[in-house]
Short mmCIF file of C-alpha atoms and ligand atoms in Angstrom, two decimals:
data_model
loop_
_atom_site.label_atom_id
_atom_site.label_comp_id
_atom_site.label_asym_id
_atom_site.label_seq_id
_atom_site.Cartn_x
_atom_site.Cartn_y
_atom_site.Cartn_z
CA UNK A 610 6.15 7.10 10.84
CA UNK A 611 8.61 4.11 11.89
CA UNK A 612 12.13 4.19 11.49
CA UNK A 613 13.57 2.24 8.49
CA UNK A 614 17.13 0.83 8.00
CA UNK A 615 17.98 -0.05 4.67
CA UNK A 616 20.71 -2.70 4.05
CA UNK A 617 22.67 -2.46 1.01
CA UNK A 618 23.04 0.73 -1.57
CA UNK A 619 22.59 -0.95 -4.69
CA UNK A 620 19.70 -0.13 -7.09
CA UNK A 621 17.19 -1.63 -4.72
CA UNK A 622 18.43 0.11 -1.63
CA UNK A 623 19.14 3.48 -3.20
CA UNK A 624 15.83 3.45 -5.00
CA UNK A 625 14.10 2.61 -1.84
CA UNK A 626 15.64 5.52 -0.11
CA UNK A 627 14.48 7.99 -2.76
CA UNK A 628 10.99 6.98 -2.29
CA UNK A 629 11.23 7.10 1.16
CA UNK A 630 12.95 10.28 1.09
CA UNK A 631 10.62 11.93 -1.12
CA UNK A 632 7.78 10.71 1.12
CA UNK A 633 9.27 11.91 4.34
CA UNK A 634 9.57 8.40 5.78
CA UNK A 635 12.48 8.33 8.53
CA UNK A 636 15.05 6.03 7.07
CA UNK A 637 18.98 5.58 7.39
CA UNK A 638 20.90 3.46 4.51
CA UNK A 639 24.13 1.14 5.41
CA UNK A 640 26.57 0.13 2.69
CA UNK A 641 29.64 -2.05 3.37
CA UNK A 642 31.53 -0.64 0.17
CA UNK A 643 33.19 2.80 -0.10
CA UNK A 644 31.36 5.48 -2.17
CA UNK A 645 33.77 5.14 -4.86
CA UNK A 646 33.58 1.35 -5.23
CA UNK A 647 31.35 1.09 -8.29
CA UNK A 648 31.75 -1.86 -10.41
CA UNK A 649 31.32 -1.37 -13.87
CA UNK A 650 28.85 -3.45 -16.14
CA UNK A 651 25.82 -2.11 -17.55
CA UNK A 652 22.19 -2.58 -17.54
CA UNK A 653 19.34 -2.73 -19.99
CA UNK A 654 16.20 -0.85 -18.82
CA UNK A 655 13.23 -1.68 -20.37
CA UNK A 656 10.61 1.04 -20.59
CA UNK A 657 8.91 0.60 -17.18
CA UNK A 658 11.93 0.73 -15.72
CA UNK A 659 12.58 4.42 -16.75
CA UNK A 660 9.15 5.36 -16.03
CA UNK A 661 9.72 4.23 -12.42
CA UNK A 662 13.02 6.22 -12.48
CA UNK A 663 11.33 9.36 -13.70
CA UNK A 664 9.41 9.56 -10.44
CA UNK A 665 12.65 9.78 -8.45
CA UNK A 666 15.47 10.95 -10.45
CA UNK A 667 16.02 14.02 -12.79
CA UNK A 668 15.69 11.86 -15.88
CA UNK A 669 17.87 14.14 -18.19
CA UNK A 670 20.76 13.39 -16.02
CA UNK A 671 20.31 9.78 -17.11
CA UNK A 672 19.78 10.27 -20.66
CA UNK A 673 22.96 11.94 -20.89
CA UNK A 674 24.72 8.52 -19.35
CA UNK A 675 23.42 6.25 -21.57
CA UNK A 676 21.71 5.57 -24.67
CA UNK A 677 18.41 4.33 -26.03
CA UNK A 678 18.66 1.09 -28.30
CA UNK A 679 16.83 1.12 -31.56
CA UNK A 680 16.79 -2.64 -32.80
CA UNK A 681 17.64 -5.88 -31.67
CA UNK A 682 20.04 -7.66 -34.27
CA UNK A 683 20.77 -11.47 -33.76
CA UNK A 684 23.35 -12.67 -35.82
CA UNK A 685 25.42 -15.90 -36.36
CA UNK A 686 29.03 -15.56 -35.35
CA UNK A 687 30.40 -14.84 -38.71
CA UNK A 688 27.93 -12.07 -38.96
CA UNK A 689 24.81 -13.47 -40.80
CA UNK A 690 21.72 -11.78 -39.77
CA UNK A 691 19.29 -14.42 -38.47
CA UNK A 692 16.31 -11.95 -37.08
CA UNK A 693 15.80 -8.37 -36.47
CA UNK A 694 13.16 -6.46 -33.92
CA UNK A 695 12.64 -3.00 -32.92
CA UNK A 696 13.02 -2.01 -29.55
CA UNK A 697 10.59 0.01 -27.55
CA UNK A 698 12.00 2.40 -25.35
CA UNK A 699 14.83 0.20 -24.12
CA UNK A 700 17.89 2.21 -22.35
CA UNK A 701 21.17 0.95 -21.76
CA UNK A 702 23.19 2.39 -18.96
CA UNK A 703 26.26 1.98 -17.02
CA UNK A 704 25.69 0.32 -13.51
CA UNK A 705 28.19 2.89 -11.85
CA UNK A 706 26.02 5.95 -13.83
CA UNK A 707 22.94 4.97 -12.36
CA UNK A 708 24.45 4.04 -8.78
CA UNK A 709 25.92 7.78 -8.87
CA UNK A 710 22.36 9.28 -9.98
CA UNK A 711 20.57 7.53 -7.28
CA UNK A 712 22.72 8.17 -4.58
CA UNK A 713 22.51 12.05 -5.42
CA UNK A 714 18.93 11.89 -4.13
CA UNK A 715 19.90 11.03 -0.80
CA UNK A 716 21.20 13.56 2.02
CA UNK A 717 25.05 12.79 2.91
CA UNK A 718 23.85 12.20 6.78
CA UNK A 719 21.39 9.49 5.90
CA UNK A 720 23.97 6.97 4.15
CA UNK A 721 26.56 5.28 5.82
CA UNK A 722 29.60 3.78 3.98
CA UNK A 723 32.10 0.85 4.73
CA UNK A 724 29.06 -0.45 6.98
CA UNK A 725 28.62 -4.27 7.32
CA UNK A 726 25.34 -5.20 8.97
CA UNK A 727 24.85 -8.39 10.35
CA UNK A 728 21.70 -10.05 11.53
CA UNK A 729 21.63 -12.07 14.74
CA UNK A 730 18.44 -13.34 15.49
CA UNK A 731 15.09 -11.97 16.39
CA UNK A 732 13.74 -10.82 19.84
CA UNK A 733 10.24 -9.99 20.29
CA UNK A 734 9.12 -10.01 16.68
CA UNK A 735 12.17 -7.26 16.02
CA UNK A 736 15.67 -8.13 14.20
CA UNK A 737 18.35 -8.31 16.36
CA UNK A 738 20.91 -6.18 13.87
CA UNK A 739 24.62 -5.02 14.62
CA UNK A 740 26.87 -2.57 12.45
CA UNK A 741 30.24 -3.94 11.95
CA UNK A 742 29.95 -6.65 14.58
CA UNK A 743 29.53 -4.50 17.51
CA UNK A 744 26.98 -1.75 17.40
CA UNK A 745 23.46 -2.50 17.77
CA UNK A 746 21.23 -1.06 15.32
CA UNK A 747 17.82 0.07 16.47
CA UNK A 748 14.68 0.15 13.70
CA UNK A 749 11.12 -0.78 13.30
CA UNK A 750 11.48 -1.57 9.98
CA UNK A 751 14.55 -3.59 8.26
CA UNK A 752 14.70 -3.46 4.53
CA UNK A 753 17.31 -5.82 3.27
CA UNK A 754 18.44 -4.71 -0.31
CA UNK A 755 22.14 -6.65 0.29
CA UNK A 756 21.90 -8.50 -3.20
CA UNK A 757 21.47 -12.08 -4.58
CA UNK A 758 23.90 -13.57 -2.01
CA UNK A 759 22.22 -11.90 0.58
CA UNK A 760 23.45 -12.61 4.16
CA UNK A 761 20.43 -11.81 6.07
CA UNK A 762 18.10 -13.82 4.04
CA UNK A 763 20.68 -16.90 4.52
CA UNK A 764 20.44 -16.27 8.22
CA UNK A 765 16.65 -16.34 8.06
CA UNK A 766 15.94 -19.12 5.63
CA UNK A 767 18.89 -21.24 6.47
CA UNK A 768 17.73 -24.20 4.57
CA UNK A 769 17.37 -22.20 1.11
CA UNK A 770 19.16 -23.84 -1.89
CA UNK A 771 21.15 -21.52 -4.17
CA UNK A 772 22.27 -23.24 -7.45
CA UNK A 773 24.88 -22.59 -10.05
CA UNK A 774 23.14 -21.54 -13.45
CA UNK A 775 24.42 -23.38 -16.21
CA UNK A 776 25.37 -19.81 -17.96
CA UNK A 777 28.11 -17.40 -16.71
CA UNK A 778 29.03 -14.07 -18.42
CA UNK A 779 32.05 -11.77 -18.95
CA UNK A 780 31.43 -8.34 -18.88
CA UNK A 781 33.09 -5.48 -19.87
CA UNK A 782 32.66 -1.67 -20.65
CA UNK A 783 35.69 0.11 -22.71
CA UNK A 784 36.17 3.63 -23.72
CA UNK A 785 37.16 3.48 -27.53
CA UNK A 786 35.89 6.17 -29.83
CA UNK A 787 36.89 4.31 -33.13
CA UNK A 788 34.86 1.00 -32.01
CA UNK A 789 32.02 2.91 -30.72
CA UNK A 790 31.91 4.85 -33.93
CA UNK A 791 31.15 1.42 -35.89
CA UNK A 792 28.38 0.53 -33.62
CA UNK A 793 25.17 2.30 -34.26
CA UNK A 794 22.54 2.56 -31.40
CA UNK A 795 21.17 -1.18 -31.75
CA UNK A 796 21.85 -4.38 -29.48
CA UNK A 797 23.81 -6.68 -31.44
CA UNK A 798 23.94 -10.43 -30.26
CA UNK A 799 26.12 -13.00 -32.04
CA UNK A 800 25.27 -16.79 -31.58
CA UNK A 801 27.55 -19.74 -31.91
CA UNK A 802 26.18 -22.34 -34.43
CA UNK A 803 26.33 -25.04 -31.86
CA UNK A 804 24.79 -22.61 -29.35
CA UNK A 805 25.61 -21.94 -25.70
CA UNK A 806 27.95 -19.06 -26.47
CA UNK A 807 27.03 -15.62 -27.42
CA UNK A 808 28.64 -11.91 -27.73
CA UNK A 809 26.62 -8.91 -27.13
CA UNK A 810 27.52 -5.55 -27.54
CA UNK A 811 25.65 -2.04 -27.19
CA UNK A 812 26.66 1.72 -27.40
CA UNK A 813 26.66 3.46 -24.27
CA UNK A 814 27.65 7.04 -25.58
CA UNK A 815 29.69 8.28 -28.52
CA UNK A 816 33.16 6.78 -26.87
CA UNK A 817 31.74 3.86 -24.86
CA UNK A 818 30.48 0.42 -25.44
CA UNK A 819 29.44 -2.42 -23.21
CA UNK A 820 30.09 -5.90 -24.20
CA UNK A 821 29.71 -9.40 -22.88
CA UNK A 822 29.77 -12.81 -23.75
CA UNK A 823 27.44 -15.53 -22.20
CA UNK A 824 29.14 -19.12 -22.09
CA UNK A 825 27.59 -22.54 -21.02
CA UNK A 826 29.64 -23.61 -18.29
CA UNK A 827 29.46 -27.24 -18.94
CA UNK A 828 31.28 -26.75 -22.30
CA UNK A 829 33.53 -23.40 -21.56
CA UNK A 830 35.91 -23.24 -18.72
CA UNK A 831 38.03 -19.98 -17.93
CA UNK A 832 40.97 -20.10 -15.54
CA UNK A 833 39.71 -19.17 -12.24
CA UNK A 834 42.62 -16.74 -11.04
CA UNK A 835 39.97 -14.44 -13.25
CA UNK A 836 43.08 -12.07 -13.84
CA UNK A 837 42.66 -9.53 -16.72
CA UNK A 838 45.14 -11.83 -18.87
CA UNK A 839 42.93 -14.94 -18.43
CA UNK A 840 39.70 -13.15 -19.52
CA UNK A 841 41.51 -11.75 -22.48
CA UNK A 842 43.01 -15.37 -23.27
CA UNK A 843 39.36 -16.86 -22.94
CA UNK A 844 38.09 -14.19 -25.09
CA UNK A 845 40.67 -14.89 -27.76
CA UNK A 846 40.35 -18.47 -27.57
CA UNK A 847 36.55 -18.35 -28.01
CA UNK A 848 35.83 -15.12 -30.26
CA UNK A 849 38.82 -14.64 -31.74
CA UNK A 850 37.53 -16.26 -35.20
CA UNK A 851 34.12 -14.62 -34.87
CA UNK A 852 33.01 -11.35 -37.17
CA UNK A 853 35.81 -8.92 -37.28
CA UNK A 854 34.09 -6.48 -35.38
CA UNK A 855 34.10 -8.76 -32.52
CA UNK A 856 37.75 -9.84 -32.90
CA UNK A 857 38.55 -5.86 -33.23
CA UNK A 858 36.27 -5.39 -30.02
CA UNK A 859 38.18 -8.27 -28.13
CA UNK A 860 41.91 -6.68 -29.33
CA UNK A 861 41.02 -3.48 -28.63
CA UNK A 862 39.59 -3.67 -24.86
CA UNK A 863 41.45 -3.45 -21.62
CA UNK A 864 40.65 -6.30 -19.26
CA UNK A 865 41.81 -4.46 -16.00
CA UNK A 866 37.78 -3.98 -15.06
CA UNK A 867 36.25 -6.86 -17.39
CA UNK A 868 34.11 -8.70 -14.47
CA UNK A 869 33.22 -12.48 -14.41
CA UNK A 870 29.92 -13.03 -13.55
CA UNK A 871 29.25 -16.46 -11.91
CA UNK A 872 25.42 -16.60 -11.74
CA UNK A 873 23.27 -18.33 -9.10
CA UNK A 874 19.42 -18.70 -8.46
CA UNK A 875 17.29 -19.78 -5.72
CA UNK A 876 15.81 -23.20 -6.52
CA UNK A 877 13.01 -21.91 -4.42
CA UNK A 878 11.87 -18.16 -4.05
CA UNK A 879 11.85 -17.94 0.13
CA UNK A 880 8.71 -15.39 1.65
CA UNK A 881 9.41 -11.72 1.03
CA UNK A 882 9.33 -10.83 4.69
CA UNK A 883 10.03 -12.43 8.23
CA UNK A 884 9.04 -10.57 11.30
CA UNK A 885 10.03 -7.04 10.72
CA UNK A 886 12.54 -7.56 7.96
CA UNK A 887 11.45 -7.13 4.23
CA UNK A 888 13.25 -8.09 1.28
CA UNK A 889 13.57 -6.22 -1.85
CA UNK A 890 15.51 -6.55 -5.00
CA UNK A 891 18.04 -9.40 -5.69
CA UNK A 892 18.03 -10.24 -1.91
CA UNK A 893 14.33 -10.86 -2.28
CA UNK A 894 14.54 -12.74 -6.01
CA UNK A 895 17.74 -13.06 -8.01
CA UNK A 896 17.01 -12.80 -11.57
CA UNK A 897 19.23 -14.24 -14.06
CA UNK A 898 20.88 -11.93 -16.71
CA UNK A 899 18.78 -13.22 -19.32
CA UNK A 900 15.19 -11.47 -18.22
CA UNK A 901 17.14 -8.05 -18.18
CA UNK A 902 14.78 -7.14 -15.55
CA UNK A 903 16.83 -6.84 -12.40
CA UNK A 904 16.79 -3.04 -11.93
CA UNK A 905 13.48 -2.90 -13.26
CA UNK A 906 12.20 -5.26 -10.58
CA UNK A 907 14.34 -3.53 -8.12
CA UNK A 908 12.69 -0.25 -8.85
CA UNK A 909 8.97 -1.77 -8.62
CA UNK A 910 9.47 -3.56 -5.38
CA UNK A 911 11.07 -0.52 -3.70
CA UNK A 912 7.82 1.28 -5.08
CA UNK A 913 5.16 -0.84 -4.23
CA UNK A 914 6.58 -1.32 -0.64
CA UNK A 915 6.66 2.56 -0.17
CA UNK A 916 3.25 3.15 -1.31
CA UNK A 917 1.95 0.20 1.02
CA UNK A 918 4.03 1.77 3.72
CA UNK A 919 2.36 5.12 3.27
CA UNK A 920 -0.99 3.16 3.64
CA UNK A 921 -0.18 2.78 7.40
CA UNK A 922 -1.76 -0.28 7.96
CA UNK A 923 -0.06 -3.19 10.53
CA UNK A 924 3.26 -4.27 9.49
CA UNK A 925 2.64 -7.56 8.97
CA UNK A 926 -0.33 -6.74 6.52
CA UNK A 927 1.55 -4.37 4.81
CA UNK A 928 4.19 -6.86 4.11
CA UNK A 929 1.83 -9.72 3.28
CA UNK A 930 0.34 -7.26 0.58
CA UNK A 931 3.60 -6.21 -0.77
CA UNK A 932 4.46 -10.12 -1.23
CA UNK A 933 1.22 -10.81 -2.86
CA UNK A 934 1.53 -7.95 -5.44
CA UNK A 935 5.13 -8.55 -6.50
CA UNK A 936 5.78 -12.53 -6.33
CA UNK A 937 3.45 -13.33 -9.30
CA UNK A 938 5.25 -11.06 -11.61
CA UNK A 939 8.77 -12.20 -10.30
CA UNK A 940 7.54 -15.61 -10.87
CA UNK A 941 6.48 -14.74 -14.78
CA UNK A 942 10.39 -13.53 -14.87
CA UNK A 943 11.95 -16.70 -13.36
CA UNK A 944 9.88 -18.69 -15.99
CA UNK A 945 10.74 -16.51 -18.88
CA UNK A 946 14.36 -16.15 -17.91
CA UNK A 947 14.81 -20.16 -17.62
CA UNK A 948 13.28 -20.43 -21.47
CA UNK A 949 15.64 -17.90 -22.64
CA UNK A 950 18.26 -19.65 -21.03
CA UNK A 951 17.28 -23.13 -22.91
CA UNK A 952 16.90 -20.63 -25.94
CA UNK A 953 20.52 -19.61 -25.64
CA UNK A 954 21.85 -23.44 -25.31
CA UNK A 955 20.05 -24.35 -28.66
CA UNK A 956 21.84 -24.33 -31.96
CA UNK A 957 21.28 -21.34 -34.46
CA UNK A 958 19.48 -23.20 -36.76
CA UNK A 959 16.73 -23.96 -33.93
CA UNK A 960 16.81 -20.03 -32.72
CA UNK A 961 13.11 -18.61 -32.85
CA UNK A 962 12.82 -15.79 -35.15
CA UNK A 963 10.82 -13.29 -33.17
CA UNK A 964 12.05 -13.12 -29.58
CA UNK A 965 14.08 -10.49 -27.43
CA UNK A 966 16.39 -11.02 -24.77
CA UNK A 967 14.23 -9.26 -22.30
CA UNK A 968 11.51 -10.89 -20.20
CA UNK A 969 8.12 -9.21 -20.70
CA UNK A 970 5.27 -10.10 -18.09
C1 FAD B 796 25.48 -10.99 -15.65
C2 FAD B 796 24.26 -10.00 -14.78
C3 FAD B 796 23.95 -9.08 -15.87
C4 FAD B 796 23.04 -8.13 -15.77
N1 FAD B 796 22.38 -7.53 -16.28
C5 FAD B 796 21.10 -6.76 -16.15
C6 FAD B 796 20.52 -5.98 -16.78
O1 FAD B 796 20.90 -5.74 -18.37
N2 FAD B 796 19.45 -5.12 -16.82
C7 FAD B 796 19.04 -5.35 -15.69
O2 FAD B 796 18.09 -4.74 -15.22
N3 FAD B 796 19.38 -6.26 -14.63
C8 FAD B 796 20.54 -6.42 -14.90
N4 FAD B 796 21.09 -7.53 -13.88
C9 FAD B 796 20.59 -7.79 -12.60
C10 FAD B 796 21.07 -6.51 -11.82
O3 FAD B 796 22.53 -6.28 -11.74
C11 FAD B 796 20.45 -6.47 -10.47
O4 FAD B 796 19.14 -7.17 -10.41
C12 FAD B 796 19.82 -4.80 -9.61
O5 FAD B 796 21.06 -4.04 -9.91
C13 FAD B 796 19.30 -5.22 -8.46
O6 FAD B 796 20.32 -5.28 -7.40
P1 FAD B 796 20.12 -4.85 -5.76
O7 FAD B 796 20.31 -3.46 -5.43
O8 FAD B 796 19.24 -5.77 -5.26
O9 FAD B 796 21.64 -5.66 -5.45
P2 FAD B 796 23.12 -5.19 -5.45
O10 FAD B 796 23.44 -4.28 -6.89
O11 FAD B 796 23.72 -6.78 -5.58
O12 FAD B 796 23.42 -4.28 -4.32
C14 FAD B 796 23.67 -5.00 -2.80
C15 FAD B 796 24.36 -3.80 -2.00
O13 FAD B 796 24.53 -4.36 -0.71
C16 FAD B 796 25.71 -4.14 -0.28
N5 FAD B 796 25.90 -5.11 0.72
C17 FAD B 796 25.85 -6.88 0.80
N6 FAD B 796 25.88 -7.30 1.90
C18 FAD B 796 25.65 -6.24 2.77
C19 FAD B 796 25.71 -6.10 4.45
N7 FAD B 796 25.80 -7.03 5.11
N8 FAD B 796 25.90 -4.58 4.96
C20 FAD B 796 25.91 -3.74 4.35
N9 FAD B 796 25.81 -3.71 2.83
C21 FAD B 796 25.77 -4.80 2.35
C22 FAD B 796 26.51 -4.33 -1.35
O14 FAD B 796 27.67 -4.26 -1.35
C23 FAD B 796 25.97 -3.96 -2.58
O15 FAD B 796 26.09 -2.53 -2.81
C24 FAD B 796 22.00 -8.27 -14.51
C25 FAD B 796 22.63 -9.21 -13.35
C26 FAD B 796 23.92 -10.37 -13.60
C27 FAD B 796 24.31 -11.18 -12.65
#
C-alpha cells in the first residue's frame, strides 16, 4: 500500500492517522505546532461524531473529559425562557482534550511536530513538497488537513475567494467550581432582543465551563489588539447588564486564554482533490461555527477516505468517489449554517421556537 503524508494534526489529520494506523496503511503526520500547544476552546459533538470516534479511541476516555448535554434552552438576554428542546446524545468537550486523546493512538515515530510543510508545485502528477523549506518529502498520497486557511489549498486553487462571515466569536474555558455548580448539564443560550448578539454556556466538568459570545461584526467592534484586557472590556460593555448568571461568568473569568474567532468561509467550495493531494476537514470545507459540524465532518471525511483507499482502486477514482460521497452533505451543512446565521441576526421576537444550534443533514 502507498505511503501517505498527512499535513496537520488537528482533528481531521489525527483522526485520519488513527484510521490508517488501525488499517495498517503506511503514513506519517507533520504538524507545525509543538505537541503542547493545544489552544483551548471546545467542541459540540452530535451523536454521529461520537459514533465515529468510538471506532478509533477508547470512548470512555472521552467521556471522562467532557459531558453530555440534556437540553437546549434559549433565553432572552434578561433570562426569560423563549424555547427549550431535548438534545439527543450531544456531547461537549474541550479541543485540547480531544486532540490529546486522538494523538494517543499514534506511535511517536509517526508524528513530527514543529515541522511546516509547503507545496511548491507538481511534477509528473505528484506534489512537490518540502519540510521546513528545505527537506523534500516523498509521498504517494498527500492528505491536506491543514485547516480552514490551508496554504496547500491556496497554492493549488489560487483564485479561490475566502470571505469574512458577518459573525465572530469570543470563546473561553474557565475553571470555576462555584459557577459550574450553577449550570446543569444543559446548553444555555441567551439572545439580545435586537438580534446579532448571543451568549452561550455549557458545562464541561464539575469544575469547568465553556462559554462563548457571538457578535455581528457590522454592529459590534472589538479592539484588534485582542489583549485579555480588551476582550474583558468588550464582554463587560456588551454583556455586563444581561442575566446575573452571565455577569458573574464574565466577572469570574480569566481572559488569558480567551480566544477571538474571526470566521471566514469559502465563497465556493473547491474540488476536494488535485493530482495526488486530497483535502479533509476544514481545509476541504471550512464550516461556520453555527453548524457545530466541523469535528463530525472531519471524522466522516477521514473515515470515508480510509474505506475508499482500502478498496485499492486507482487514486483518481478513489478521490473522485470520496468527493462524490462527502460534498453533497457538506453543501447541506453550508446551507444550514447560512440559515442559522440569518436566524442569529433576527430580533428575539422573530426567533423560531423549535430549532437547534446544530446543522443536521
Ligand atoms: C468559533 C468556532 C467554533 C467551532 N465550534 C465547533 C463545535 O462546536 N463543534 C464542531 O464540531 N466544530 C466546531 N468548529 C469547527 C472545528 O474547529 C473544526 O472544523 C475541526 O476542528 C476540524 O479541523 P481540522 O483538523 O480540519 O483543522 P484545524 O483544527 O485547523 O487543524 C489544522 C492543523 O494543521 C496545522 N497546520 C496548518 N498548516 C500547516 C502546515 N503548513 N504544515 C504543518 N501543519 C500545518 C495547524 O497547526 C493545525 O494543528 C468551530 C469552529 C469555529 C471557527
